[in-house]
CSV table of C-alpha atoms in Angstrom, one decimal:
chain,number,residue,atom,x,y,z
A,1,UNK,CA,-98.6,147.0,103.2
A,2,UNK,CA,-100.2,147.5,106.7
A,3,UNK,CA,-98.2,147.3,109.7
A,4,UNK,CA,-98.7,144.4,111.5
A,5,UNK,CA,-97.7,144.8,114.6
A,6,UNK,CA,-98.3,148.4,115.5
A,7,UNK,CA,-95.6,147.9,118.8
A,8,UNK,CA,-95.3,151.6,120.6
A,9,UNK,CA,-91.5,152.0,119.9
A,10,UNK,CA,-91.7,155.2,121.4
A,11,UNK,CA,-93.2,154.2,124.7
A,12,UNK,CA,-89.8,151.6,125.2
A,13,UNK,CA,-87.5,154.1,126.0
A,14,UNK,CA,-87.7,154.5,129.4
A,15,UNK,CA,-88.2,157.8,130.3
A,16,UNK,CA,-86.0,158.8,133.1
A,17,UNK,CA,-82.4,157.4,133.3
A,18,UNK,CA,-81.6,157.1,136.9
A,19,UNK,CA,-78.0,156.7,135.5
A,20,UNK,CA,-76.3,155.5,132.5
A,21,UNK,CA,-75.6,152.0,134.3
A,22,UNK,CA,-79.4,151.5,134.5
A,23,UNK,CA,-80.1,151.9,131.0
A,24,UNK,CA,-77.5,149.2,130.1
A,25,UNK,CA,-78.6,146.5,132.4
A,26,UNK,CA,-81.6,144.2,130.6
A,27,UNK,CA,-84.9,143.7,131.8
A,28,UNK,CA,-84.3,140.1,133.9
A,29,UNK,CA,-80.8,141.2,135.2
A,30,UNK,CA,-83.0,144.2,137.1
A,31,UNK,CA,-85.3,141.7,137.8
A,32,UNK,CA,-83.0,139.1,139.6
A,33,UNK,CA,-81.6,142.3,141.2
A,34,UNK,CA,-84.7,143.8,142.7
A,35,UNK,CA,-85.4,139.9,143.9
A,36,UNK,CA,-82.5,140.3,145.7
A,37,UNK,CA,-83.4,143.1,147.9
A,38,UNK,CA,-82.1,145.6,145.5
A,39,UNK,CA,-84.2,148.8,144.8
A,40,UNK,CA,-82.1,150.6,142.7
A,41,UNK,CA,-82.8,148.2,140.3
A,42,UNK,CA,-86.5,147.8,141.0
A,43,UNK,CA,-86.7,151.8,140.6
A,44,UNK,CA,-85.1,151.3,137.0
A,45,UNK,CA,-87.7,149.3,136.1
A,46,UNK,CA,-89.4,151.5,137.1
A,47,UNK,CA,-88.2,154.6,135.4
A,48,UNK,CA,-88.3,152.3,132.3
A,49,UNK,CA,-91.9,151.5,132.4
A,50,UNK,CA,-93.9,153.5,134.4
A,51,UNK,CA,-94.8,156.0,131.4
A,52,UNK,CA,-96.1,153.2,129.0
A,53,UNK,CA,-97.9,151.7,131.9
A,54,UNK,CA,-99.5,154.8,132.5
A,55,UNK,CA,-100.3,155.6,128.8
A,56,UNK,CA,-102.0,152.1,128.5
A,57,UNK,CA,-103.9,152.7,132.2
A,58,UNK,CA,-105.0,155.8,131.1
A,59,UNK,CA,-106.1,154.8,128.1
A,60,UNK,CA,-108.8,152.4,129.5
A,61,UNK,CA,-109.9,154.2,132.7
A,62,UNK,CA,-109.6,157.6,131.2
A,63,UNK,CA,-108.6,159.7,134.2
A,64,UNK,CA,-105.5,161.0,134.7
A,65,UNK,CA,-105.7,160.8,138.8
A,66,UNK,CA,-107.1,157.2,138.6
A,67,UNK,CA,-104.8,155.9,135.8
A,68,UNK,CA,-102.1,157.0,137.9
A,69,UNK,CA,-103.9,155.2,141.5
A,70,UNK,CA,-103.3,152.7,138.7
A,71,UNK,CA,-100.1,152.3,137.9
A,72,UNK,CA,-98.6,153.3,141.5
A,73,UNK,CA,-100.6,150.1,142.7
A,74,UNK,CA,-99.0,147.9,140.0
A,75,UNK,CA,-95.6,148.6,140.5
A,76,UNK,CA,-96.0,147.9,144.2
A,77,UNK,CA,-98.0,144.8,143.2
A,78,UNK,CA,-95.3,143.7,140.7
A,79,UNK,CA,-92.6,144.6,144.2
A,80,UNK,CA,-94.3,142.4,146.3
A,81,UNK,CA,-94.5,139.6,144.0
A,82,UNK,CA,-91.3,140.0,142.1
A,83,UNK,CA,-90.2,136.6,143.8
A,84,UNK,CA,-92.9,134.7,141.6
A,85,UNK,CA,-91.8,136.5,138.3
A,86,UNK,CA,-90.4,133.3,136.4
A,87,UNK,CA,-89.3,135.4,133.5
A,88,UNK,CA,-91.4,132.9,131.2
A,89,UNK,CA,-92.3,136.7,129.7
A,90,UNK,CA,-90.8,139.9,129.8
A,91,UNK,CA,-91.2,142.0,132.9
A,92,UNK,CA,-93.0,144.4,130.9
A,93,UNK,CA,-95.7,141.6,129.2
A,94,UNK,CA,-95.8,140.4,133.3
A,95,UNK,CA,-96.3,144.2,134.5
A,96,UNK,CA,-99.1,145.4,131.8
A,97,UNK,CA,-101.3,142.3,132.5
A,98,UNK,CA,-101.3,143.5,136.6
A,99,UNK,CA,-101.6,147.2,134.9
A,100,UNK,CA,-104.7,145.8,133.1
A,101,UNK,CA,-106.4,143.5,135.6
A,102,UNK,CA,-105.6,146.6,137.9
A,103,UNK,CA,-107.6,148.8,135.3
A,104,UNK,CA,-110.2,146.6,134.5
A,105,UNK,CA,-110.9,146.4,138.2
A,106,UNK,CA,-110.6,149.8,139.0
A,107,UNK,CA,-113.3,150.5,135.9
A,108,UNK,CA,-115.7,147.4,137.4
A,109,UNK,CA,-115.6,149.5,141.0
A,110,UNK,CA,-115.8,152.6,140.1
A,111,UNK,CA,-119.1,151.6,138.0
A,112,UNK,CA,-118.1,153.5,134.9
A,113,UNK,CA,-119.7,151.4,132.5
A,114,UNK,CA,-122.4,153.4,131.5
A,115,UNK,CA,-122.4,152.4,128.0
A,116,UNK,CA,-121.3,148.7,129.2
A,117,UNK,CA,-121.1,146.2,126.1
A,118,UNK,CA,-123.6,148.4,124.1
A,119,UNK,CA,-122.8,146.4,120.8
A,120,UNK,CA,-122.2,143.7,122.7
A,121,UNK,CA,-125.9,143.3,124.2
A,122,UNK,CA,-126.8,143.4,120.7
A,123,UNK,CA,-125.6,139.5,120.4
A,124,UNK,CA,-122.1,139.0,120.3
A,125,UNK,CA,-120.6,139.9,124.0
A,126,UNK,CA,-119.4,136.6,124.8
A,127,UNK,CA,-119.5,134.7,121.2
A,128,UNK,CA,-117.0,134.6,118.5
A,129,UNK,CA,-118.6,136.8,115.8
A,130,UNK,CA,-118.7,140.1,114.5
A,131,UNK,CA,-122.0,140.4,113.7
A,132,UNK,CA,-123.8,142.0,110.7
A,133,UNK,CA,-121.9,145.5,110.5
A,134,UNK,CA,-118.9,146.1,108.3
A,135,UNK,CA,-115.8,148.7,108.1
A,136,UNK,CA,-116.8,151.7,106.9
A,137,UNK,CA,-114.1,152.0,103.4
A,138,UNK,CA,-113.8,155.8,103.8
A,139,UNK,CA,-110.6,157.6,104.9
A,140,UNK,CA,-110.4,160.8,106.8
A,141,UNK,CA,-110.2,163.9,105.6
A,142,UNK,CA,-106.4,164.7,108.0
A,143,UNK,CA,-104.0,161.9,109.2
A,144,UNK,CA,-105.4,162.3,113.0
A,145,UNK,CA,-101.8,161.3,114.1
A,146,UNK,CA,-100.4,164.6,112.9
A,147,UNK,CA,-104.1,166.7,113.5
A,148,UNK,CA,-103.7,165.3,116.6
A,149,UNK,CA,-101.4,168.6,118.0
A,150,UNK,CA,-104.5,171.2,117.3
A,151,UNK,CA,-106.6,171.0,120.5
A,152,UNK,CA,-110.1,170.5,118.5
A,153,UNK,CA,-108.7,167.2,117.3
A,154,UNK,CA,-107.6,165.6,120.4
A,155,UNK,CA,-111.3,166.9,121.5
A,156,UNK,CA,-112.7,164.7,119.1
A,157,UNK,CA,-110.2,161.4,119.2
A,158,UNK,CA,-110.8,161.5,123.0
A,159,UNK,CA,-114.7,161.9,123.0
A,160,UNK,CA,-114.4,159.4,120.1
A,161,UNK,CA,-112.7,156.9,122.7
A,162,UNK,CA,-114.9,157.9,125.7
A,163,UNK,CA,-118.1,156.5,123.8
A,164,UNK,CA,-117.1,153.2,123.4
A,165,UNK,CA,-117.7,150.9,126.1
A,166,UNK,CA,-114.9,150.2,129.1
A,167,UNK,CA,-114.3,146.7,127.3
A,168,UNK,CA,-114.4,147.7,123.5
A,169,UNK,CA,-111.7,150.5,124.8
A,170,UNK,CA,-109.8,148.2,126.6
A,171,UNK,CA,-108.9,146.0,123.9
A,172,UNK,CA,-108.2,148.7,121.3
A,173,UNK,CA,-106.3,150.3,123.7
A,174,UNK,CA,-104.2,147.2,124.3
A,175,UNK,CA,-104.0,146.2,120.6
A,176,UNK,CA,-103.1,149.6,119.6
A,177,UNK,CA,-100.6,150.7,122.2
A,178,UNK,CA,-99.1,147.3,122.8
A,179,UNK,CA,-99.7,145.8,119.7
A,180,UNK,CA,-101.0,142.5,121.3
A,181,UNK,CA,-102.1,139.3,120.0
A,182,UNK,CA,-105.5,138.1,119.8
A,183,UNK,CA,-104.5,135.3,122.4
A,184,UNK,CA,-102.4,137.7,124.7
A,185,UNK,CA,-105.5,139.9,125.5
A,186,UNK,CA,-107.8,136.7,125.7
A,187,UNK,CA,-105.7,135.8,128.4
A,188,UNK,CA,-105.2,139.2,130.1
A,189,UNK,CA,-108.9,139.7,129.7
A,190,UNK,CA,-110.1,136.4,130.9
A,191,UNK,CA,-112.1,135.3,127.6
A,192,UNK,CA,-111.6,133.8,124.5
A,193,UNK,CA,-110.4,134.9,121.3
A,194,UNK,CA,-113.6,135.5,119.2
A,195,UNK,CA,-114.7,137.9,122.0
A,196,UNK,CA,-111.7,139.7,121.9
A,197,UNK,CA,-111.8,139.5,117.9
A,198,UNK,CA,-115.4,140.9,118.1
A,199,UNK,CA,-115.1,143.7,121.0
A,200,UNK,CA,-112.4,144.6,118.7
A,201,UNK,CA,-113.8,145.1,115.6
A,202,UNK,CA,-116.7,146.7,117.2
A,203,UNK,CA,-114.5,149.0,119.1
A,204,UNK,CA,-112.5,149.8,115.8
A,205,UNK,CA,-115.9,150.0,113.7
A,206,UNK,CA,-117.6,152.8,116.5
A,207,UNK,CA,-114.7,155.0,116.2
A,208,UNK,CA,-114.6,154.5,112.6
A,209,UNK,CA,-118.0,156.1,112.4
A,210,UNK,CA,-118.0,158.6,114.9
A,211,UNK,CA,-114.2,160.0,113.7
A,212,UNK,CA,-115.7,160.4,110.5
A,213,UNK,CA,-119.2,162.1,112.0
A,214,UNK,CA,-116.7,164.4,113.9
A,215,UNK,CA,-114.0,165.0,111.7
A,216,UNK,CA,-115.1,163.9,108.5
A,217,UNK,CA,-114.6,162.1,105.7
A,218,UNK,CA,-113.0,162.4,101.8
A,219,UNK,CA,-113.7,159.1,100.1
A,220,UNK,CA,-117.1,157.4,100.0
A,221,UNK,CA,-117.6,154.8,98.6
A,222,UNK,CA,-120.6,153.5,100.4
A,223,UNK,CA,-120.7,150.9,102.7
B,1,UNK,CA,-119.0,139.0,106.4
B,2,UNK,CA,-118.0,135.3,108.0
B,3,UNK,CA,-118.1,136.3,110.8
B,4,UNK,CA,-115.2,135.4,112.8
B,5,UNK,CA,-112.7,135.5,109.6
B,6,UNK,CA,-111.8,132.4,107.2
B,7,UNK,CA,-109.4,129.7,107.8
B,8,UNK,CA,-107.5,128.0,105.4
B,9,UNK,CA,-106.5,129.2,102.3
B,10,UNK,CA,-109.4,131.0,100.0
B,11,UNK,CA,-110.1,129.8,96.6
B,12,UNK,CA,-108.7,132.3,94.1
B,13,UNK,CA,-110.7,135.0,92.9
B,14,UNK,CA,-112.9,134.7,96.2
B,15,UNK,CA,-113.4,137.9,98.5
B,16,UNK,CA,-112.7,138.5,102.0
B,17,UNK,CA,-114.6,139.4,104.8
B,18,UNK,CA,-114.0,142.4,107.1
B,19,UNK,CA,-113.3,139.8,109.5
B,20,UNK,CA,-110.5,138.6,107.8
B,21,UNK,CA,-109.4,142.3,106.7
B,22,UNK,CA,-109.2,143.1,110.2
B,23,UNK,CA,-107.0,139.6,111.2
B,24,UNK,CA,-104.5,140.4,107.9
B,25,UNK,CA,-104.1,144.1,109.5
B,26,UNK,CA,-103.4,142.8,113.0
B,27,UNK,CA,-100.8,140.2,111.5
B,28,UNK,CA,-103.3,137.6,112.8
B,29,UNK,CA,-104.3,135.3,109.8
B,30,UNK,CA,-102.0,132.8,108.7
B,31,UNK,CA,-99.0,133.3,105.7
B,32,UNK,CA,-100.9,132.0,103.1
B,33,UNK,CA,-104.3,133.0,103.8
B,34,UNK,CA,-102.2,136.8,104.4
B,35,UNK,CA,-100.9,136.4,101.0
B,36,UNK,CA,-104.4,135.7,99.2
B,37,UNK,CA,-105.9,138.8,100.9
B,38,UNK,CA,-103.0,140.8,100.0
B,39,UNK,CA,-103.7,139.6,96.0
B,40,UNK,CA,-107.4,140.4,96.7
B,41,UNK,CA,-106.7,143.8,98.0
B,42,UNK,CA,-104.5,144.6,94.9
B,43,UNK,CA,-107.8,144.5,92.9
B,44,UNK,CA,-110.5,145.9,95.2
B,45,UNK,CA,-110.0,149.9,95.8
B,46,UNK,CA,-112.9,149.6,98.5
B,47,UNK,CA,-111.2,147.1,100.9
B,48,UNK,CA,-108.1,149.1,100.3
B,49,UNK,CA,-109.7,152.1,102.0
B,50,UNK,CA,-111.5,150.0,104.7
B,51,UNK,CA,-107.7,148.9,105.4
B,52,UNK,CA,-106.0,152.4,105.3
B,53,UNK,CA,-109.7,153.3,107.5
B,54,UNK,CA,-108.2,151.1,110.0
B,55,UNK,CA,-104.7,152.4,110.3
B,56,UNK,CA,-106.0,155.7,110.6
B,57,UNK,CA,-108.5,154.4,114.1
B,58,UNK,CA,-105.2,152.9,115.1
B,59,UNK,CA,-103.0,156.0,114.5
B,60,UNK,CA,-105.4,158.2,116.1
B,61,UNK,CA,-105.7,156.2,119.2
B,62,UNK,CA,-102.0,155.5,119.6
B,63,UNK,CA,-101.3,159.6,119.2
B,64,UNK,CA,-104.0,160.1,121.1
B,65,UNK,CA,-103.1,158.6,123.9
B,66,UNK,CA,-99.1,159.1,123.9
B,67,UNK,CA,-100.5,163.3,123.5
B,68,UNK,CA,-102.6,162.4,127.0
B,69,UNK,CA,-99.6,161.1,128.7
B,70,UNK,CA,-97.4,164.1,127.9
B,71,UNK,CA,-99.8,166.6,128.9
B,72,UNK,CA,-100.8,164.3,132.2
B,73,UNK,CA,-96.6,164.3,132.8
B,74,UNK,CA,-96.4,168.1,132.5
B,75,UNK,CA,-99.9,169.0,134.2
B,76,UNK,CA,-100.4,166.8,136.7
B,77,UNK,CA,-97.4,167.0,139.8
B,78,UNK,CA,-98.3,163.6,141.5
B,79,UNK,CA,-96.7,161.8,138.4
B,80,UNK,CA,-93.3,163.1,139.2
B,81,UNK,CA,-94.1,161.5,142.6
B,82,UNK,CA,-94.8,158.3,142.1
B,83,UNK,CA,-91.8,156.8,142.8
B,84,UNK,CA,-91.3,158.7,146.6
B,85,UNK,CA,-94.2,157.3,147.3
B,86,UNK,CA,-94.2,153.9,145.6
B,87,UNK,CA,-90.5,153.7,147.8
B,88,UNK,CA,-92.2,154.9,150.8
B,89,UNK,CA,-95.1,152.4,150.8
B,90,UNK,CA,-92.6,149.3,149.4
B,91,UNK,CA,-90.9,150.4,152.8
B,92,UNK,CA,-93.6,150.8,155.1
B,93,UNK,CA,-92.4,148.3,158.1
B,94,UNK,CA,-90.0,146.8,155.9
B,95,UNK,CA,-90.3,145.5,152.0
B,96,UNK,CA,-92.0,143.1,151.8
B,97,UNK,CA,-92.3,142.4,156.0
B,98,UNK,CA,-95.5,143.9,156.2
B,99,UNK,CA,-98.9,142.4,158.1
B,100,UNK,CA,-101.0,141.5,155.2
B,101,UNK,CA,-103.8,143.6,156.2
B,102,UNK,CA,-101.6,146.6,156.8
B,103,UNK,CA,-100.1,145.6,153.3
B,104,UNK,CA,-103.6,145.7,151.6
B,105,UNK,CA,-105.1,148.3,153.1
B,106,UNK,CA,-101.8,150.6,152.0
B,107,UNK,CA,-101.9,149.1,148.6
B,108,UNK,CA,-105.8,151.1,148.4
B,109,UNK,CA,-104.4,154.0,149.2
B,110,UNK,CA,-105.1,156.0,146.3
B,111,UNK,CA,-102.8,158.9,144.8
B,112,UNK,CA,-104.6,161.5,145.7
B,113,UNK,CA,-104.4,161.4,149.4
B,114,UNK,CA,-101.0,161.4,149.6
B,115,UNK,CA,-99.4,164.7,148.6
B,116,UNK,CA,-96.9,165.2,151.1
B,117,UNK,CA,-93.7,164.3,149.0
B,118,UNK,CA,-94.7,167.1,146.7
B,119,UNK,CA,-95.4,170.0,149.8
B,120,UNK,CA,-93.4,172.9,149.9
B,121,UNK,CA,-90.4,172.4,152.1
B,122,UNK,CA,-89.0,174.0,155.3
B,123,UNK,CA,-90.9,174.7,158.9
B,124,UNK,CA,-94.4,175.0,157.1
B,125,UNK,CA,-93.3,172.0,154.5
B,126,UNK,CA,-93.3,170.0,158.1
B,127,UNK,CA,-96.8,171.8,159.1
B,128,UNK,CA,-98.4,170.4,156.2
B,129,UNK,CA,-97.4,166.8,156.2
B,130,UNK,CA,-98.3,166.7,159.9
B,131,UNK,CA,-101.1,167.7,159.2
B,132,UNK,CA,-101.8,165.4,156.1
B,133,UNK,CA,-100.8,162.5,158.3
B,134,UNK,CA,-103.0,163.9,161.2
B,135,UNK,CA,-106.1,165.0,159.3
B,136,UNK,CA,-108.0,162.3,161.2
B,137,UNK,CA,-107.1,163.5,164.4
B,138,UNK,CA,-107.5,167.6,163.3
B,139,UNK,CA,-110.9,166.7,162.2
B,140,UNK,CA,-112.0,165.0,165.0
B,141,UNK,CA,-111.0,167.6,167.4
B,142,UNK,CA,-112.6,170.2,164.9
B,143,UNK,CA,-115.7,168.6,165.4
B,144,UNK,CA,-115.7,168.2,169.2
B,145,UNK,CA,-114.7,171.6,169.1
B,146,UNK,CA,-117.9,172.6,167.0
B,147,UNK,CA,-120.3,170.3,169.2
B,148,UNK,CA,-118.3,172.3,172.2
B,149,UNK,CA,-118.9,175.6,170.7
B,150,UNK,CA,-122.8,174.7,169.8
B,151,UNK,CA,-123.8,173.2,172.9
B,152,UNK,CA,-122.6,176.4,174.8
B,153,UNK,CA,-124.0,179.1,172.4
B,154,UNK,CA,-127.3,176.8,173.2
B,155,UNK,CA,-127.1,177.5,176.4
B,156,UNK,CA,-126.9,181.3,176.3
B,157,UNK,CA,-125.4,183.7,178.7
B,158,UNK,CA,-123.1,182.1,181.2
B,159,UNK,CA,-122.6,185.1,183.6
B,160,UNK,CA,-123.7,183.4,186.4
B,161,UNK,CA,-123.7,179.4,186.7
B,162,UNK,CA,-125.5,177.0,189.1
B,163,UNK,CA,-124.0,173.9,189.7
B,164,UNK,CA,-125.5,170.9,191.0
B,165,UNK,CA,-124.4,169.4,193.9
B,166,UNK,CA,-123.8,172.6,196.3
B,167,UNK,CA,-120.4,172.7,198.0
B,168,UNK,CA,-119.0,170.3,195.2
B,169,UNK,CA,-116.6,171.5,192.8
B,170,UNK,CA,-117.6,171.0,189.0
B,171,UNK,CA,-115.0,169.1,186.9
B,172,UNK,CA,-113.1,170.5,184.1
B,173,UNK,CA,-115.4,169.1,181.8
B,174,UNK,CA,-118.6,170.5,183.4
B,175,UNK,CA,-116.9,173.8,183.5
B,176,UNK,CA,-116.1,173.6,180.0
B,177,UNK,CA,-119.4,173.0,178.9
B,178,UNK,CA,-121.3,175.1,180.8
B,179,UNK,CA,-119.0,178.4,182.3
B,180,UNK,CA,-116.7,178.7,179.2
B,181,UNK,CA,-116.4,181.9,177.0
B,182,UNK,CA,-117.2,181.8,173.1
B,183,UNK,CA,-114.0,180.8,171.2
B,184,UNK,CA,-112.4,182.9,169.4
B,185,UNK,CA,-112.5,182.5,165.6
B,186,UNK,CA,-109.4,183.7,162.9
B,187,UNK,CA,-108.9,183.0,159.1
B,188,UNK,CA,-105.8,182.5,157.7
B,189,UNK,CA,-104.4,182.7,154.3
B,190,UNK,CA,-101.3,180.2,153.7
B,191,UNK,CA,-99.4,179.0,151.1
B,192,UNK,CA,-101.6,177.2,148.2
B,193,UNK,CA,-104.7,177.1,151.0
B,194,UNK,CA,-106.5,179.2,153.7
B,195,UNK,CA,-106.7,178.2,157.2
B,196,UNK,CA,-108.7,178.7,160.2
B,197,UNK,CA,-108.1,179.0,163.9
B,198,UNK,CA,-110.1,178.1,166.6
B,199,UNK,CA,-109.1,179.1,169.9
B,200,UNK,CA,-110.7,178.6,173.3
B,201,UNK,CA,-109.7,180.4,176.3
B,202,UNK,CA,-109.2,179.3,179.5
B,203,UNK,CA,-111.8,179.7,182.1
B,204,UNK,CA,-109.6,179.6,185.2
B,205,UNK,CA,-106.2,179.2,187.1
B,206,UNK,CA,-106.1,175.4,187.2
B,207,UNK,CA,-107.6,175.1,183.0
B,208,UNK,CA,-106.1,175.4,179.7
B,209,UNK,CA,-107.3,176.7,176.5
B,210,UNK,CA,-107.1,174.5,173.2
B,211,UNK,CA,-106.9,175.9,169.6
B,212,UNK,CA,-107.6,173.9,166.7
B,213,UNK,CA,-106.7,174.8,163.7
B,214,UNK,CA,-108.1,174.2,160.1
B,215,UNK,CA,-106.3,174.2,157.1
B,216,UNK,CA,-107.7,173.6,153.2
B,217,UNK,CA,-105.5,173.1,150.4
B,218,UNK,CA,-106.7,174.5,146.9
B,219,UNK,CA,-104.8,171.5,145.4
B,220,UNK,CA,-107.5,169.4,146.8
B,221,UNK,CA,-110.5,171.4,145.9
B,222,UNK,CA,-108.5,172.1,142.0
B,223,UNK,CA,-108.3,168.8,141.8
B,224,UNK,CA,-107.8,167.8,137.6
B,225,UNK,CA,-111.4,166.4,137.0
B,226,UNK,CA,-112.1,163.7,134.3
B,227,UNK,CA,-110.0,164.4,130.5
């Protein structure tokens, strides 16, 4: 049975305790904390979230310098507004749509959208299908997870990634590391659903093809 | 292919699109319609692999990337910073006090010009964030130097100087420019960086000489290009 929802379990645990008290103290208790003027508690959110938030910055505008420009920015953008948190969501749902808006902009100025919507142009940017293509049913010759630790690998995952267009990355990204809804990245992106469904299937479809150009493939059974 | 997936339940024995293979992985069609794909797929080995195809494009991007942010945590010594100087921004003139174009233009400040929490302490740890925080100012006076410098090689020998207006005595400025000697020029090597000093004599009793000096950090020019 497929996973469903493919939530990065790893990526919760924050990754610096600033103390054992921290750690024990939910989400919208630090919240109402750092509201109150209280920055111990805003630096254990912090400390909680700032790796996933960079993981999923990263992940879209692929440098390590400017995913971090990224993230810094959030967090004081999430300090200063903190008051209008209404806790409707989870600080982190609230804190990865400023991390994404924050990316997305940062890939829109920075003109990085060399391939923009390459798939898209081809008739389906802003509509709800998928077009003519289909999933490729071939497997990979290694789990990439595990090949993932020989250097060659991550080569090819990451050259994989930085062919697909800023948007197509964006939402795989998103899905994949957050494990998002259809409807929670139509909303963080600004669009509607089909697009989202679409950019993502293209996105998956692309790396589908050029994983298995780079790394190859064990089971054909023809498209 | 439909397209944009089904919905409603499928009639039995009817096939799916990728659309719909796509929504059943991502947990986005609904329970019954999930449960007819999941009877489909128990008969078609081909959309089986298109599904395990898919879990392997999530897998690798999900390793992928949590690999990216280990190696970033390890290799790259602004992310051990960030907090210092998220702190020291959030209490620039106060949380959340500050003018709002102040505020904005120190919410662009990007990363990379601000290394000073992770300098080397001590007397030269002090050198170097005065002279982050000052760069503006060390670069300016570089440059007036340089124009100084130029304009006075330009004018050649300055053994003997004429100065207009006889009887009247030149001010410090004229006398720079025109009667001063060539500065004198040292490089430095310093810690993670070389450095150059400019110094300028004085030309009399009643002047003063000026030194500027330059300092470049290999941090900056090594700087971690695109993964």
């Amino acid at each position: 049975m497929f996973e469903h929802r493919n939530v990065n379990k790893r990526l919760e645990k924050p990754s610096i305790s600033p103390n054992e008290a921290a750690d024990d103290i939910d989400d919208l208790e630090l919240v109402d904390r750092a509201r109150a003027g209280d920055d111990e508690a805003f630096r254990a959110l912090f400390e909680r979230y700032h790796r996933r938030a960079f993981s999923l910055a990263n992940g879209v505008v692929r440098h390590r310098d400017d995913a971090l420009d990224v993230v810094q920015d959030a967090f004081i953008k999430a300090h200063k507004h903190i008051g209008k948190f209404e806790g409707n969501s989870s600080f982190y749902t609230w804190l990865y749509r400023i991390v994404m808006n924050l990316s997305i902009d940062h890939i829109r100025r920075t003109k990085r959208s060399r391939n923009v919507e390459f798939n898209d142009a081809l008739g389906h940017s802003e509509s709800d299908s998928v077009g003519e293509e289909s999933l490729l049913p071939r497997v990979l010759d290694e789990n990439p997870g595990k090949s993932l630790v020989r250097k060659e690998m991550r080569e090819h995952i990451g050259m994989a990634l930085g062919e697909l267009s800023d948007n197509h990355r964006a939402v795989l990204v998103m899905r994949e590391l957050e494990g998002l809804s259809y409807e929670e990245m139509a909303q963080a992106m600004g669009c509607s659903k089909g697009t989202i469904m679409s950019r993502l299937f293209h996105a998956r479809r692309n790396m589908q093809q050029r994983l298995l150009e780079l790394m190859g493939g064990e089971r054909d059974l023809g498209a | 292919m439909s397209g944009q997936g089904s919905h409603g339940p499928k009639q039995p024995g009817k096939s799916f699109s990728d659309a719909d293979l796509m929504m059943y992985a991502d947990g986005e069609l609904p329970a019954d319609e999930a449960r007819a794909v999941a009877d489909w797929l128990a008969a078609e080995p081909a959309a089986r692999l298109k599904l395990e195809s898919l879990r392997q494009v999530g897998e690798a991007v999900r390793t992928y990337t949590e690999l990216e942010t280990d190696r970033a945590e390890v290799e790259v010594p602004a992310f051990a910073d960030m907090w210092s100087r998220i702190e020291r921004r959030i209490h620039a003139n106060g949380a959340g006090q500050r003018a709002p174009a102040r505020a904005a233009a120190e919410d662009r400040e990007p990363v990379r010009t601000r290394r000073e929490s992770g300098g080397p302490a001590g007397w030269w740890g002090g050198v170097r964030r005065w002279f982050e925080d000052h760069r503006g100012h060390v670069l300016t006076g570089a440059i007036s130097a340089g124009a100084a410098c130029a304009l006075m090689l330009a004018l050649g020998p300055t053994g003997e100087v004429q100065i207009a207006g006889e009887g009247k005595r030149p001010d410090p400025v004229q006398r720079a420019v025109l009667a001063s000697q060539p500065p004198e020029v040292e490089d430095l090597e310093v810690y993670e960086g070389s450095g150059t000093i400019l110094t300028i004599e004085p030309e009399g009793k009643d002047d003063s000489g000026a030194a500027v000096i330059w300092i470049s950090s290999d941090q900056e020019q090594n700087r971690e290009g695109p993964i």
